[in-house]
Coordinates of C-alpha atoms and ligand atoms in Angstrom, one line a residue:
Chain Y
M1 CA 80.6 -48.2 51.2
S2 CA 80.5 -44.5 51.0
V3 CA 79.1 -42.0 53.5
L4 CA 77.5 -38.7 52.7
L5 CA 78.0 -36.0 55.3
L6 CA 75.7 -33.0 55.0
A7 CA 77.5 -29.9 56.1
E8 CA 76.0 -26.6 57.2
V9 CA 77.0 -23.3 55.6
N10 CA 76.2 -20.0 57.3
Q11 CA 76.8 -16.8 55.3
G12 CA 79.2 -18.5 53.0
R13 CA 81.2 -20.1 55.8
L14 CA 81.4 -23.8 56.7
A15 CA 80.4 -24.9 60.2
T16 CA 83.9 -26.3 60.4
D17 CA 84.0 -27.5 64.0
A18 CA 80.8 -29.5 63.7
V19 CA 81.8 -31.1 60.4
A20 CA 85.3 -31.9 61.8
K21 CA 83.8 -33.7 64.8
T22 CA 81.2 -35.6 62.6
L23 CA 84.1 -36.7 60.4
S24 CA 85.7 -38.5 63.2
A25 CA 82.5 -40.4 63.9
L26 CA 82.0 -41.3 60.2
S27 CA 85.6 -42.1 59.0
P28 CA 85.5 -45.7 60.4
L29 CA 82.5 -46.4 58.1
G30 CA 84.2 -45.8 54.8
E31 CA 85.0 -43.1 52.3
V32 CA 83.3 -39.8 53.3
H33 CA 81.9 -37.3 50.8
V34 CA 80.9 -33.9 52.2
L35 CA 77.9 -32.2 50.7
V36 CA 78.2 -28.4 50.8
A37 CA 74.9 -27.0 49.6
S38 CA 73.9 -23.4 49.9
G39 CA 73.5 -20.2 48.0
D40 CA 77.2 -19.4 48.2
S41 CA 79.3 -22.6 48.6
E42 CA 82.7 -21.9 47.1
A43 CA 84.6 -20.9 50.2
A44 CA 82.9 -23.5 52.3
A45 CA 83.7 -26.2 49.8
Q46 CA 87.4 -25.2 49.9
E47 CA 87.3 -25.3 53.7
A48 CA 85.7 -28.8 53.7
S49 CA 88.3 -30.1 51.2
R50 CA 91.1 -29.4 53.6
L51 CA 89.6 -31.5 56.5
Q52 CA 91.2 -34.8 57.1
G53 CA 89.2 -37.9 56.1
V54 CA 87.2 -36.2 53.4
S55 CA 87.6 -38.0 50.1
R56 CA 85.4 -35.8 48.0
V57 CA 83.4 -32.6 48.3
L58 CA 80.2 -32.3 46.5
M59 CA 79.4 -28.6 45.9
A60 CA 75.9 -27.5 45.1
Q61 CA 75.1 -23.8 44.7
D62 CA 71.6 -22.4 44.0
V63 CA 69.3 -19.7 45.4
S64 CA 66.9 -22.4 46.4
L65 CA 69.5 -23.8 48.8
A66 CA 70.4 -20.4 50.3
H67 CA 68.4 -20.5 53.5
G68 CA 68.5 -24.1 54.7
L69 CA 64.9 -24.9 53.7
A70 CA 64.2 -28.6 54.2
E71 CA 62.2 -29.3 51.0
P72 CA 64.9 -28.4 48.3
L73 CA 67.7 -29.8 50.4
A74 CA 65.9 -33.0 51.1
A75 CA 65.2 -33.4 47.4
L76 CA 68.9 -32.9 46.5
I77 CA 70.0 -35.4 49.1
V78 CA 67.5 -38.0 47.9
S79 CA 68.8 -37.6 44.4
L80 CA 72.4 -38.4 45.6
A81 CA 71.3 -41.2 48.0
P82 CA 71.7 -44.2 45.7
A83 CA 75.5 -44.0 45.9
Y84 CA 75.6 -44.1 49.7
S85 CA 75.3 -46.6 52.5
H86 CA 75.1 -43.9 55.2
I87 CA 73.9 -40.3 55.2
A88 CA 74.7 -38.3 58.3
A89 CA 75.1 -34.8 59.6
P90 CA 76.0 -33.0 62.9
A91 CA 72.9 -32.9 65.1
T92 CA 71.9 -29.3 64.7
A93 CA 68.6 -27.6 64.1
F94 CA 69.6 -27.4 60.4
S95 CA 70.0 -31.1 59.9
K96 CA 67.2 -32.2 62.3
N97 CA 64.9 -30.3 60.0
I98 CA 66.1 -32.0 56.9
L99 CA 67.3 -35.6 57.5
P100 CA 64.0 -37.0 58.8
R101 CA 62.4 -35.8 55.7
V102 CA 65.1 -37.5 53.6
A103 CA 64.6 -40.7 55.5
S104 CA 60.8 -40.8 55.0
L105 CA 61.3 -40.1 51.2
L106 CA 63.7 -43.1 51.1
D107 CA 61.4 -45.2 53.4
V108 CA 64.0 -45.7 56.1
M109 CA 64.2 -44.6 59.8
V110 CA 66.4 -41.9 61.1
L111 CA 68.5 -41.9 64.3
S112 CA 69.1 -38.6 66.2
D113 CA 72.1 -37.6 68.3
V114 CA 74.3 -40.7 67.8
T115 CA 77.1 -40.7 70.4
H116 CA 79.0 -43.8 69.4
V117 CA 79.3 -45.8 66.1
H118 CA 80.0 -49.5 66.8
D119 CA 79.9 -50.7 63.2
A120 CA 78.0 -50.0 60.0
E121 CA 74.6 -51.0 61.5
T122 CA 75.0 -50.4 65.2
F123 CA 74.8 -47.1 67.0
D124 CA 74.4 -45.7 70.5
R125 CA 72.1 -42.8 71.2
P126 CA 70.7 -41.2 74.4
V127 CA 67.0 -41.3 75.2
Y128 CA 64.9 -39.9 78.1
A129 CA 66.9 -36.7 78.3
G130 CA 70.1 -38.7 78.5
N131 CA 69.0 -40.8 81.4
A132 CA 69.5 -44.0 79.3
I133 CA 71.7 -44.9 76.4
Q134 CA 70.3 -47.2 73.8
T135 CA 72.4 -49.4 71.5
V136 CA 70.4 -49.8 68.3
V137 CA 70.9 -52.0 65.2
S138 CA 69.4 -50.7 62.0
A139 CA 68.0 -53.1 59.4
D140 CA 67.5 -50.3 56.8
P141 CA 69.3 -50.5 53.5
I142 CA 70.6 -47.0 54.0
K143 CA 71.4 -45.6 57.5
I144 CA 70.5 -42.0 58.1
F145 CA 71.5 -40.3 61.4
T146 CA 72.6 -37.1 63.1
V147 CA 75.8 -37.1 65.2
R148 CA 76.1 -35.5 68.7
T149 CA 79.2 -33.5 68.1
S150 CA 80.1 -33.1 71.8
S151 CA 80.9 -36.8 71.9
F152 CA 83.6 -36.7 69.3
S153 CA 86.8 -34.8 68.8
A154 CA 87.5 -32.8 65.7
V155 CA 89.7 -34.1 62.9
G156 CA 92.5 -31.8 61.8
E157 CA 93.3 -30.0 58.6
G158 CA 95.8 -31.0 55.9
G159 CA 93.6 -32.8 53.4
S160 CA 93.0 -31.7 49.8
A161 CA 90.0 -33.5 48.6
P162 CA 88.7 -32.9 45.1
I163 CA 85.7 -30.6 44.7
E164 CA 82.9 -31.7 42.3
R165 CA 80.0 -29.7 41.3
T166 CA 76.5 -31.2 41.7
D167 CA 73.3 -29.6 40.5
A168 CA 70.4 -28.6 42.7
V169 CA 67.2 -30.4 41.8
A170 CA 64.0 -28.4 41.0
D171 CA 62.8 -26.6 44.1
P172 CA 59.4 -28.0 45.1
E173 CA 58.5 -24.5 46.2
L174 CA 56.5 -25.6 49.2
S175 CA 58.1 -23.1 51.6
F176 CA 59.7 -19.7 51.2
W177 CA 62.3 -17.9 53.3
V178 CA 61.1 -14.6 54.9
E179 CA 63.9 -13.5 57.3
D180 CA 66.6 -14.6 59.7
V181 CA 67.1 -12.8 63.0
S182 CA 70.4 -13.7 64.4
V183 CA 72.8 -11.8 66.5
V184 CA 76.3 -12.1 65.4
S185 CA 78.7 -11.9 68.3
E186 CA 82.5 -12.1 68.8
R187 CA 82.0 -14.7 71.5
P188 CA 82.9 -18.3 70.9
D189 CA 80.2 -20.6 69.6
L190 CA 78.3 -22.3 72.4
T191 CA 78.8 -25.8 71.1
S192 CA 82.6 -25.5 70.6
A193 CA 83.6 -23.1 73.4
R194 CA 86.2 -24.2 75.9
V195 CA 84.4 -22.5 78.7
V196 CA 80.6 -21.9 79.0
V197 CA 78.9 -19.6 81.6
S198 CA 75.2 -20.2 81.9
G199 CA 72.6 -18.3 83.8
G200 CA 69.1 -19.4 85.0
R201 CA 66.0 -18.1 86.6
G202 CA 68.0 -17.1 89.7
V203 CA 69.6 -14.3 87.7
G204 CA 66.3 -12.4 87.9
S205 CA 66.1 -10.2 84.9
K206 CA 67.4 -9.4 81.4
E207 CA 69.4 -6.5 82.8
K208 CA 71.0 -8.5 85.5
F209 CA 71.8 -11.2 82.9
D210 CA 74.6 -8.8 81.8
M211 CA 76.4 -10.0 84.9
I212 CA 76.6 -13.5 83.4
I213 CA 77.7 -12.0 80.0
D214 CA 80.4 -9.9 81.7
L215 CA 81.8 -13.0 83.5
A216 CA 81.7 -15.0 80.3
D217 CA 83.5 -12.2 78.4
R218 CA 86.1 -12.0 81.1
M219 CA 86.8 -15.7 80.7
G220 CA 86.6 -15.8 76.9
A221 CA 83.6 -18.0 77.3
A222 CA 80.3 -18.7 75.5
V223 CA 77.1 -17.8 77.2
G224 CA 74.4 -20.3 77.9
A225 CA 71.0 -20.3 79.6
S226 CA 68.4 -22.5 81.1
R227 CA 65.0 -22.8 79.6
A228 CA 63.5 -20.7 82.3
A229 CA 65.9 -17.9 81.6
V230 CA 65.0 -18.0 77.9
D231 CA 61.3 -18.3 78.5
L232 CA 61.5 -15.2 80.8
G233 CA 63.3 -13.3 78.1
Y234 CA 66.6 -13.0 79.9
A235 CA 68.5 -14.7 77.1
P236 CA 67.8 -15.5 73.4
N237 CA 66.5 -19.0 72.4
D238 CA 69.7 -20.1 70.8
W239 CA 71.5 -19.9 74.2
Q240 CA 69.3 -22.6 75.7
V241 CA 71.3 -25.6 76.9
G242 CA 69.5 -28.9 77.5
Q243 CA 67.5 -31.8 76.3
T244 CA 65.7 -29.7 73.7
G245 CA 68.3 -27.0 73.4
K246 CA 72.0 -27.3 72.7
V247 CA 74.3 -30.0 74.1
V248 CA 77.6 -28.8 75.2
A249 CA 80.7 -30.5 76.7
P250 CA 83.2 -27.7 77.4
E251 CA 86.3 -28.1 79.6
L252 CA 84.6 -25.8 82.1
Y253 CA 80.9 -25.2 82.6
L254 CA 79.6 -22.7 85.1
A255 CA 75.9 -23.0 86.1
V256 CA 74.7 -19.8 87.9
G257 CA 71.3 -19.6 89.4
I258 CA 70.3 -22.8 87.7
S259 CA 68.6 -25.5 89.8
G260 CA 69.7 -28.5 87.6
A261 CA 66.5 -30.0 86.2
I262 CA 67.2 -33.3 84.3
Q263 CA 66.3 -31.4 81.1
H264 CA 69.1 -29.0 81.7
L265 CA 71.6 -31.6 82.9
A266 CA 71.0 -33.5 79.7
G267 CA 72.7 -30.7 77.8
M268 CA 75.8 -30.2 80.0
K269 CA 76.6 -33.2 82.2
D270 CA 79.4 -34.4 79.9
S271 CA 81.4 -31.2 80.6
K272 CA 84.8 -31.9 81.9
V273 CA 84.6 -29.6 85.0
I274 CA 81.3 -28.3 86.3
V275 CA 81.0 -25.4 88.7
A276 CA 77.6 -24.5 90.3
I277 CA 76.7 -21.3 92.1
N278 CA 73.4 -21.5 93.8
K279 CA 72.0 -20.1 97.1
D280 CA 70.1 -23.4 97.7
E281 CA 72.5 -26.0 99.1
D282 CA 70.1 -28.8 98.1
A283 CA 69.8 -27.7 94.5
P284 CA 70.1 -30.8 92.3
V285 CA 72.8 -29.2 90.2
F286 CA 75.2 -29.7 93.1
R287 CA 74.9 -33.5 92.5
V288 CA 76.8 -33.2 89.2
A289 CA 79.1 -30.2 90.2
D290 CA 82.8 -30.7 90.8
Y291 CA 82.9 -27.4 92.6
A292 CA 79.9 -26.2 94.5
L293 CA 79.7 -22.6 95.8
V294 CA 76.6 -22.0 97.9
G295 CA 75.6 -18.4 98.2
D296 CA 74.1 -15.3 96.6
L297 CA 75.0 -15.0 92.9
F298 CA 74.6 -11.3 93.1
S299 CA 77.6 -11.0 95.3
I300 CA 79.6 -14.0 94.0
V301 CA 79.4 -13.3 90.3
P302 CA 80.7 -9.7 90.4
E303 CA 83.4 -10.8 92.9
L304 CA 84.4 -13.6 90.6
T305 CA 84.5 -11.4 87.5
K306 CA 86.6 -8.8 89.4
K307 CA 89.1 -11.3 90.7
L308 CA 89.4 -13.1 87.4
E309 CA 90.2 -9.7 85.9
K310 CA 93.3 -9.7 88.0
Q311 CA 94.1 -13.3 87.1
F312 CA 93.9 -12.6 83.4
S313 CA 95.6 -9.2 83.4
Chain I
M1 CA 40.0 -25.1 58.3
K2 CA 40.7 -28.4 59.9
V3 CA 43.7 -29.3 62.0
I4 CA 45.1 -32.7 63.0
V5 CA 47.2 -32.7 66.2
P6 CA 49.2 -35.9 66.9
V7 CA 49.6 -36.4 70.7
K8 CA 51.9 -39.0 72.2
R9 CA 51.6 -40.7 75.6
V10 CA 55.0 -40.5 77.3
V11 CA 56.6 -40.9 80.7
D12 CA 55.8 -37.6 82.6
Y13 CA 58.6 -35.1 82.3
N14 CA 59.0 -34.9 86.1
V15 CA 59.7 -38.6 86.4
K16 CA 63.4 -39.7 86.7
V17 CA 63.3 -42.9 84.7
R18 CA 65.1 -46.0 85.9
V19 CA 67.0 -48.2 83.6
R20 CA 66.4 -52.0 84.1
A21 CA 69.4 -53.8 85.4
D22 CA 69.3 -56.4 82.7
G23 CA 69.7 -53.8 79.9
S24 CA 66.2 -54.6 78.5
G25 CA 64.9 -51.0 78.7
V26 CA 63.6 -48.5 81.1
E27 CA 61.1 -49.3 83.8
L28 CA 57.6 -48.3 82.7
T29 CA 55.4 -50.1 85.2
N30 CA 53.7 -47.9 87.8
V31 CA 55.3 -44.8 86.2
K32 CA 53.2 -41.7 85.7
M33 CA 52.4 -41.1 82.1
S34 CA 51.3 -37.8 80.5
M35 CA 50.8 -36.1 77.2
N36 CA 54.2 -35.2 75.6
P37 CA 54.8 -31.6 76.7
F38 CA 55.4 -30.4 73.1
D39 CA 52.1 -31.9 72.1
E40 CA 50.3 -29.9 74.8
I41 CA 51.8 -26.8 73.2
A42 CA 50.6 -28.0 69.7
V43 CA 47.0 -28.6 71.0
E44 CA 47.0 -25.2 72.7
E45 CA 48.0 -23.6 69.5
A46 CA 45.3 -25.3 67.5
V47 CA 42.7 -24.3 70.2
R48 CA 43.9 -20.7 70.0
L49 CA 43.6 -20.7 66.2
K50 CA 40.0 -22.0 66.7
E51 CA 39.3 -19.3 69.2
K52 CA 40.4 -16.7 66.7
G53 CA 38.0 -18.2 64.2
I54 CA 40.7 -19.5 61.8
V55 CA 40.3 -23.2 62.6
S56 CA 36.9 -24.9 62.6
E57 CA 37.8 -28.4 63.7
I58 CA 40.6 -30.0 65.7
V59 CA 41.2 -33.7 65.6
A60 CA 43.6 -35.2 68.1
V61 CA 45.3 -38.5 67.2
S62 CA 47.3 -40.8 69.3
I63 CA 49.1 -44.0 68.2
G64 CA 50.1 -46.8 70.5
V65 CA 48.5 -48.6 73.4
K66 CA 44.8 -48.3 74.4
Q67 CA 45.8 -46.4 77.5
A68 CA 46.6 -43.5 75.2
Q69 CA 42.9 -42.7 75.6
D70 CA 44.0 -40.6 78.6
V71 CA 46.0 -38.2 76.7
L72 CA 43.3 -37.9 74.0
R73 CA 40.8 -37.0 76.8
T74 CA 43.2 -34.3 77.9
A75 CA 43.4 -33.0 74.4
L76 CA 39.6 -33.0 74.2
A77 CA 39.4 -31.2 77.5
M78 CA 41.8 -28.5 76.2
G79 CA 39.5 -27.9 73.3
A80 CA 40.0 -30.5 70.6
D81 CA 36.7 -31.6 68.9
R82 CA 37.3 -35.2 68.2
A83 CA 39.9 -37.8 68.9
I84 CA 41.2 -40.9 67.1
L85 CA 43.1 -43.6 68.9
V86 CA 45.1 -45.9 66.6
D87 CA 45.6 -49.2 68.4
A88 CA 49.1 -50.2 67.3
T89 CA 50.4 -52.5 70.1
S90 CA 49.3 -54.0 73.4
D91 CA 52.8 -53.8 74.8
V92 CA 53.5 -50.6 76.7
N93 CA 57.2 -51.2 76.2
Q94 CA 56.9 -51.0 72.4
D95 CA 57.6 -47.6 71.0
I96 CA 56.1 -47.1 67.6
E97 CA 58.8 -45.6 65.4
P98 CA 58.4 -42.2 63.8
L99 CA 58.4 -43.7 60.3
A100 CA 55.4 -45.9 61.2
V101 CA 53.7 -43.1 63.1
A102 CA 54.2 -40.8 60.1
K103 CA 52.7 -43.5 57.7
I104 CA 49.7 -43.9 60.0
L105 CA 49.2 -40.2 60.2
A106 CA 49.6 -39.9 56.4
R107 CA 46.7 -42.4 56.0
L108 CA 44.5 -40.5 58.4
V109 CA 45.4 -37.2 56.5
E110 CA 44.1 -38.9 53.3
Q111 CA 40.9 -39.7 55.0
E112 CA 40.4 -36.5 57.0
Q113 CA 41.8 -34.0 54.5
P114 CA 43.1 -31.4 57.1
D115 CA 44.7 -28.2 56.0
L116 CA 47.3 -28.3 58.7
V117 CA 49.0 -30.8 61.0
I118 CA 50.6 -29.3 64.2
A119 CA 52.8 -31.9 65.9
G120 CA 55.2 -31.6 68.8
K121 CA 58.9 -30.9 68.0
Q122 CA 60.1 -34.0 69.9
A123 CA 58.8 -36.8 72.0
I124 CA 60.6 -36.6 75.3
D125 CA 60.9 -40.4 75.6
N126 CA 62.8 -41.4 72.4
D127 CA 64.0 -37.8 71.8
L128 CA 64.0 -38.4 68.1
N129 CA 62.5 -35.2 66.7
A130 CA 61.5 -36.8 63.4
T131 CA 57.8 -37.5 63.0
G132 CA 56.6 -34.1 61.7
Q133 CA 59.3 -33.9 59.1
M134 CA 58.7 -37.5 58.0
L135 CA 55.0 -36.9 57.7
A136 CA 55.6 -33.8 55.6
G137 CA 58.0 -35.8 53.4
L138 CA 55.5 -38.7 52.9
L139 CA 52.7 -36.2 52.0
G140 CA 54.8 -34.1 49.8
W141 CA 53.8 -31.1 51.9
G142 CA 55.9 -28.2 53.1
Q143 CA 57.1 -28.1 56.7
A144 CA 57.9 -25.5 59.3
T145 CA 59.6 -27.1 62.3
F146 CA 60.5 -25.8 65.8
A147 CA 57.8 -23.0 65.6
S148 CA 57.7 -20.2 68.2
E149 CA 55.1 -18.2 66.4
I150 CA 52.4 -19.1 63.8
K151 CA 50.3 -16.7 61.7
I152 CA 47.8 -18.0 59.2
A153 CA 47.1 -15.8 56.1
D154 CA 46.1 -16.3 52.5
G155 CA 46.5 -20.0 52.3
S156 CA 49.9 -19.9 54.0
A157 CA 51.4 -20.1 57.4
I158 CA 54.0 -17.6 58.4
V159 CA 56.1 -19.4 61.0
T160 CA 58.9 -18.2 63.1
R161 CA 61.3 -21.0 63.9
E162 CA 63.8 -21.5 66.7
V163 CA 67.1 -22.3 65.0
D164 CA 70.7 -22.6 66.1
G165 CA 71.7 -19.0 65.3
G166 CA 68.5 -17.4 66.5
L167 CA 65.2 -17.2 64.7
Q168 CA 64.1 -17.8 61.1
T169 CA 60.8 -16.9 59.6
V170 CA 59.4 -18.9 56.7
R171 CA 56.2 -18.9 54.8
V172 CA 54.8 -22.3 54.0
S173 CA 51.9 -23.0 51.7
L174 CA 49.0 -24.9 53.2
P175 CA 48.4 -27.8 53.6
A176 CA 51.6 -28.1 55.7
V177 CA 53.1 -29.7 58.8
I178 CA 54.2 -27.5 61.6
T179 CA 56.1 -28.7 64.7
A180 CA 55.8 -26.8 68.0
D181 CA 58.7 -25.6 70.1
L182 CA 58.7 -24.6 73.7
R183 CA 58.1 -20.8 73.3
L184 CA 55.1 -21.1 71.0
N185 CA 52.6 -20.6 73.8
E186 CA 51.9 -21.7 77.4
P187 CA 49.3 -24.4 77.5
R188 CA 46.2 -23.8 79.5
Y189 CA 45.3 -25.9 82.5
V190 CA 42.3 -28.1 81.9
S191 CA 39.3 -27.2 84.1
L192 CA 37.0 -29.7 85.7
P193 CA 34.0 -28.7 83.7
N194 CA 36.0 -29.1 80.5
I195 CA 37.1 -32.6 81.6
M196 CA 33.5 -33.5 82.1
K197 CA 32.6 -32.1 78.7
A198 CA 35.4 -34.0 77.1
K199 CA 33.9 -37.3 78.2
K200 CA 31.1 -36.6 75.8
K201 CA 33.2 -35.7 72.8
P202 CA 33.8 -38.5 70.2
L203 CA 36.8 -40.8 70.6
E204 CA 37.0 -43.2 67.7
E205 CA 39.2 -46.3 67.8
R206 CA 41.0 -47.6 64.8
T207 CA 43.6 -50.3 64.2
V208 CA 46.8 -50.5 62.3
A209 CA 45.5 -53.5 60.4
E210 CA 42.4 -51.7 59.2
L211 CA 44.5 -48.7 58.1
D212 CA 46.8 -51.3 56.3
I213 CA 50.1 -49.9 57.4
D214 CA 53.2 -52.0 58.0
T215 CA 54.6 -51.0 61.3
T216 CA 57.5 -53.5 61.5
P217 CA 60.3 -51.8 63.4
R218 CA 63.4 -50.9 61.4
L219 CA 65.5 -50.5 64.4
K220 CA 66.3 -53.1 67.0
V221 CA 67.2 -51.9 70.5
V222 CA 69.7 -54.5 71.6
R223 CA 70.7 -52.9 74.9
T224 CA 69.7 -50.0 77.2
I225 CA 72.2 -48.9 79.8
E226 CA 72.6 -46.1 82.3
P227 CA 75.0 -43.4 81.3
P228 CA 78.1 -43.0 83.4
Q229 CA 77.1 -41.2 86.6
R230 CA 78.9 -38.1 87.7
S231 CA 79.6 -37.9 91.4
A232 CA 79.2 -34.7 93.5
G233 CA 82.5 -32.9 94.0
V234 CA 83.6 -30.6 96.7
R235 CA 82.1 -27.6 98.3
V236 CA 84.2 -24.4 98.2
S237 CA 83.7 -21.7 100.7
S238 CA 84.8 -18.6 98.8
V239 CA 85.4 -17.1 95.4
D240 CA 89.1 -17.2 96.2
E241 CA 89.0 -20.9 96.9
L242 CA 87.1 -21.5 93.7
I243 CA 89.6 -19.7 91.6
E244 CA 92.5 -21.5 93.4
K245 CA 90.9 -24.9 92.7
L246 CA 90.1 -24.1 89.1
K247 CA 93.7 -23.0 88.6
N248 CA 95.7 -25.5 90.5
E249 CA 93.5 -28.6 90.9
A250 CA 91.4 -28.7 87.7
G251 CA 93.8 -26.7 85.6
V252 CA 91.0 -25.2 83.5
I253 CA 91.8 -21.5 83.9
Ligands
FAD401 C1 59.6 -30.7 77.4 C2 60.6 -29.9 78.2 C3 61.8 -29.6 77.7 C4 62.7 -28.8 78.5 N1 63.9 -28.5 78.0 C5 64.8 -27.8 78.7 C6 66.1 -27.5 78.2 O1 66.5 -27.9 77.1 N2 67.0 -26.8 79.0 C7 66.6 -26.4 80.3 O2 67.4 -25.7 80.9 N3 65.4 -26.7 80.7 C8 64.5 -27.4 80.0 N4 63.3 -27.6 80.5 C9 62.9 -27.0 81.8 C10 63.4 -27.6 83.0 O3 62.5 -28.7 83.4 C11 63.4 -26.6 84.2 O4 62.2 -26.0 84.4 C12 64.4 -25.5 83.9 O5 65.7 -26.0 83.5 C13 64.6 -24.6 85.2 O6 65.4 -23.5 84.9 P1 66.2 -22.8 86.1 O7 67.1 -23.8 86.7 O8 66.9 -21.6 85.5 O9 65.1 -22.3 87.1 P2 64.7 -22.9 88.5 O10 64.5 -24.3 88.5 O11 63.6 -22.0 89.0 O12 66.0 -22.6 89.4 C14 66.5 -21.3 89.7 C15 67.6 -21.6 90.7 O13 68.2 -20.3 91.0 C16 68.6 -20.3 92.4 N5 68.7 -18.9 92.8 C17 67.7 -18.0 92.9 N6 68.2 -16.8 93.4 C18 69.5 -17.0 93.5 C19 70.5 -16.1 94.0 N7 70.3 -14.9 94.3 N8 71.8 -16.6 94.1 C20 72.0 -17.9 93.8 N9 71.1 -18.8 93.3 C21 69.8 -18.3 93.2 C22 67.5 -21.1 93.1 O14 68.0 -21.6 94.3 C23 67.2 -22.2 92.0 O15 67.9 -23.4 92.3 C24 62.4 -28.4 79.8 C25 61.1 -28.8 80.3 C26 60.2 -29.5 79.6 C27 58.9 -29.8 80.1
AMP402 N1 52.8 -42.6 68.9 C1 52.5 -41.3 68.6 N2 51.2 -40.9 68.6 C2 50.9 -39.6 68.3 N3 51.7 -38.7 68.0 C3 53.0 -39.1 67.9 C4 53.5 -40.4 68.2 N4 54.8 -40.4 68.1 C5 55.2 -39.1 67.7 N5 54.1 -38.3 67.6 C6 54.1 -36.9 67.3 O1 55.4 -36.6 66.7 C7 56.1 -35.6 67.5 C8 57.5 -35.9 67.5 O2 57.9 -37.1 68.0 P1 59.3 -37.9 67.7 O3 59.5 -37.7 66.3 O4 59.1 -39.3 68.2 O5 60.3 -37.1 68.5 C9 55.4 -35.7 68.9 O6 55.6 -34.5 69.6 C10 54.0 -36.0 68.5 O7 53.3 -34.8 68.1

C-alpha cells in the first residue's frame, strides 16, 4: 500500500510544517510519496525529499499548476491515483478545494480534518464544530482525506528521498487565475506559531487592533482574530480562528475581547495554555481558559505589552 | 440565467449539541433545526443577482428528510422562485453523504440546466466542506470555492476567494459551481409578508428512487464521542500575576 501526500507550494516554497505533520499521520499506513505540483517546484521538491518518512517525491511543474487551481491539480492527482491506497493532504484551503473534486472523479467519499488514524480504513474526525468526535470506517477502494495538522507533531529532516518528474495532464481550462492578494509578514505562521494572540469584537476598531499586533510582536507570536473582528474589518480573513477558519494548537493562546462562541473555541481549544482577557466575568471563553483576567483590555493589553518588554529585554 | 442553490437542514448554530452517552451519535430530538448558515448566504447572493437583473430564476434544493420543507420555505421567503425537496431518508439521524448529495444535484442539473450552482462552503453539522467541489467534478464544471465576492460578466464569474494566505481572484467559465464563504454578504431577514407569499410558491417533491441515484453510504460511523473537556482554570487579579504564572507555573514565556 502506498500513500500519496499532496503538498502545498507557495512562491516556490514548500509548506514544510504542514507536510511534516501530515507525514506523521500517514507514515503508519505505508510508503508515502509526496506530490509537489506547482509552477516552480524544484526547491520545494528538494525540501520535501529531506523530510523523514518520504520514500519518493513526485515533482510536477507546469504553468497550469502555478496558482493552486482545483481543476488541473485534480486531473493530475486522478491520473496518479491507481497506484495508491490513500490520498491525503494537510487540511488547508488549498487541499479542501482540490481533494473533494478528486474524490468525486474517483467515485469515492472524502474525509475532512482527520485527527487520528486508527488503521487503513478507520479514522477519527471532529463534527459539529468539534463538539463531537466521530470514528468512521471507509468502505471505499481508495481513501481520500485531509489531516488536521494541529493534532500531529512534525517529523524531522534527514531523509533523502529520490525525486521523480511527473507530467501535468492537459489543463481542462475551466477556471483562470486573476490575482492573489496576500500580505507577506515576518510574523510566524498562524498554524505553526508557538504563541498566538487573538483579538475580537471587544477590540473596537482596526486602529485599536494595532494593540493586539504590538503585543503579538512583543511575544514573537502570530496574530489571530474572531469572525466578528474579521467581519468588522479589524483583521484580514486569513487570521480567522475557528470552525470555519484556521485551527490552531499553540503552546500559548491569548484571547482578547473574544466572548468564546463554540465556533471560535472549535479553532483553539486544543491549545496547551489558554489566557482570556475579557471585561465580562461570565464570558464563555473563561470556561476553557487556564488563566482568566477580568478587566478592560484597553488598560490590560498596553500594560502587558510594556511589562513583557521588560521581561524580554 | 438560472441558478440552483442547495440548502441543507442542520442543527441551528446556536445549539450546543449533546453527544449520546452510548456513542451512537448526537441527540437530534427536540433540537432546533435551521438552514445551514452558509446556505443562507448562498440564497442571499442568488437573490441579489436576481435583483440586479442578472439572474432570472432561482431554484432551491434540499436533500434529506421531509422536514427539510421548512428550510426550503425559508429560501422561498428570501426570494427563491421554486423549491425541490428530494426525499432521501425518513431517518433524521441519517446524514446523506456529500458524494450522494452531489450525484443527486448533478441529476437535477441535467434536468434543470442551470448556468450556475451556488452552494454553501460547509455544512455546520458534518463540517465536511465537500459537496460543491464534488458536484463540479461530477459535472466537469469549473469551481470557485470559499467566495467572498462574485461578479458575473461575459459568460464567466469573477470570484474572490478566501484562502489561507489572504484572497485569490479567479475567473471561472459558466456553467460553474461556486461555494459561499462568510463574508460574501449578510443575509436578509425574512419578512412576514414574504413568508406568506412563499407559501404559494411551488415546492416539488422528488424521490431518490425516481432520480435513480445510489445513495448507499461509503462511510460507516462506528462511534461518536465527546471530545476531552477542558476545565476552567484560575482567575488572576493583575497583569503582574498573569506574567508570573505564565513564567513560573505554565512555563510558556
Ligand atoms: C456558520 C458560522 C461560522 C462561524 N465561524 C466562526 C469562526 O470560524 N471563528 C469565530 O471566531 N467565529 C465564528 N462564528 C461566529 C461566532 O458565532 C461568534 O459570533 C464570534 O466568534 C464572536 O466574535 P467575538 O467573540 O469577537 O465577539 P462577541 O461575541 O461580540 O464578543 C466580544 C467580547 O469582547 C468583550 N469586550 C468588549 N469590550 C471589552 C473591553 N473593553 N475589554 C475587555 N473585553 C471586552 C465582551 O465582553 C465580549 O465577551 C461563526 C458563526 C457562524 C454562524
Ligand atoms: N442534504 C443536502 N441538501 C442540500 N444541500 C446540501 C446537502 N448537503 C450539502 N449540501 C450543500 O453543500 C454545501 C456543503 O456541504 P458539506 O459538503 O456537507 O459540508 C452545503 O452548504 C449545502 O449548500
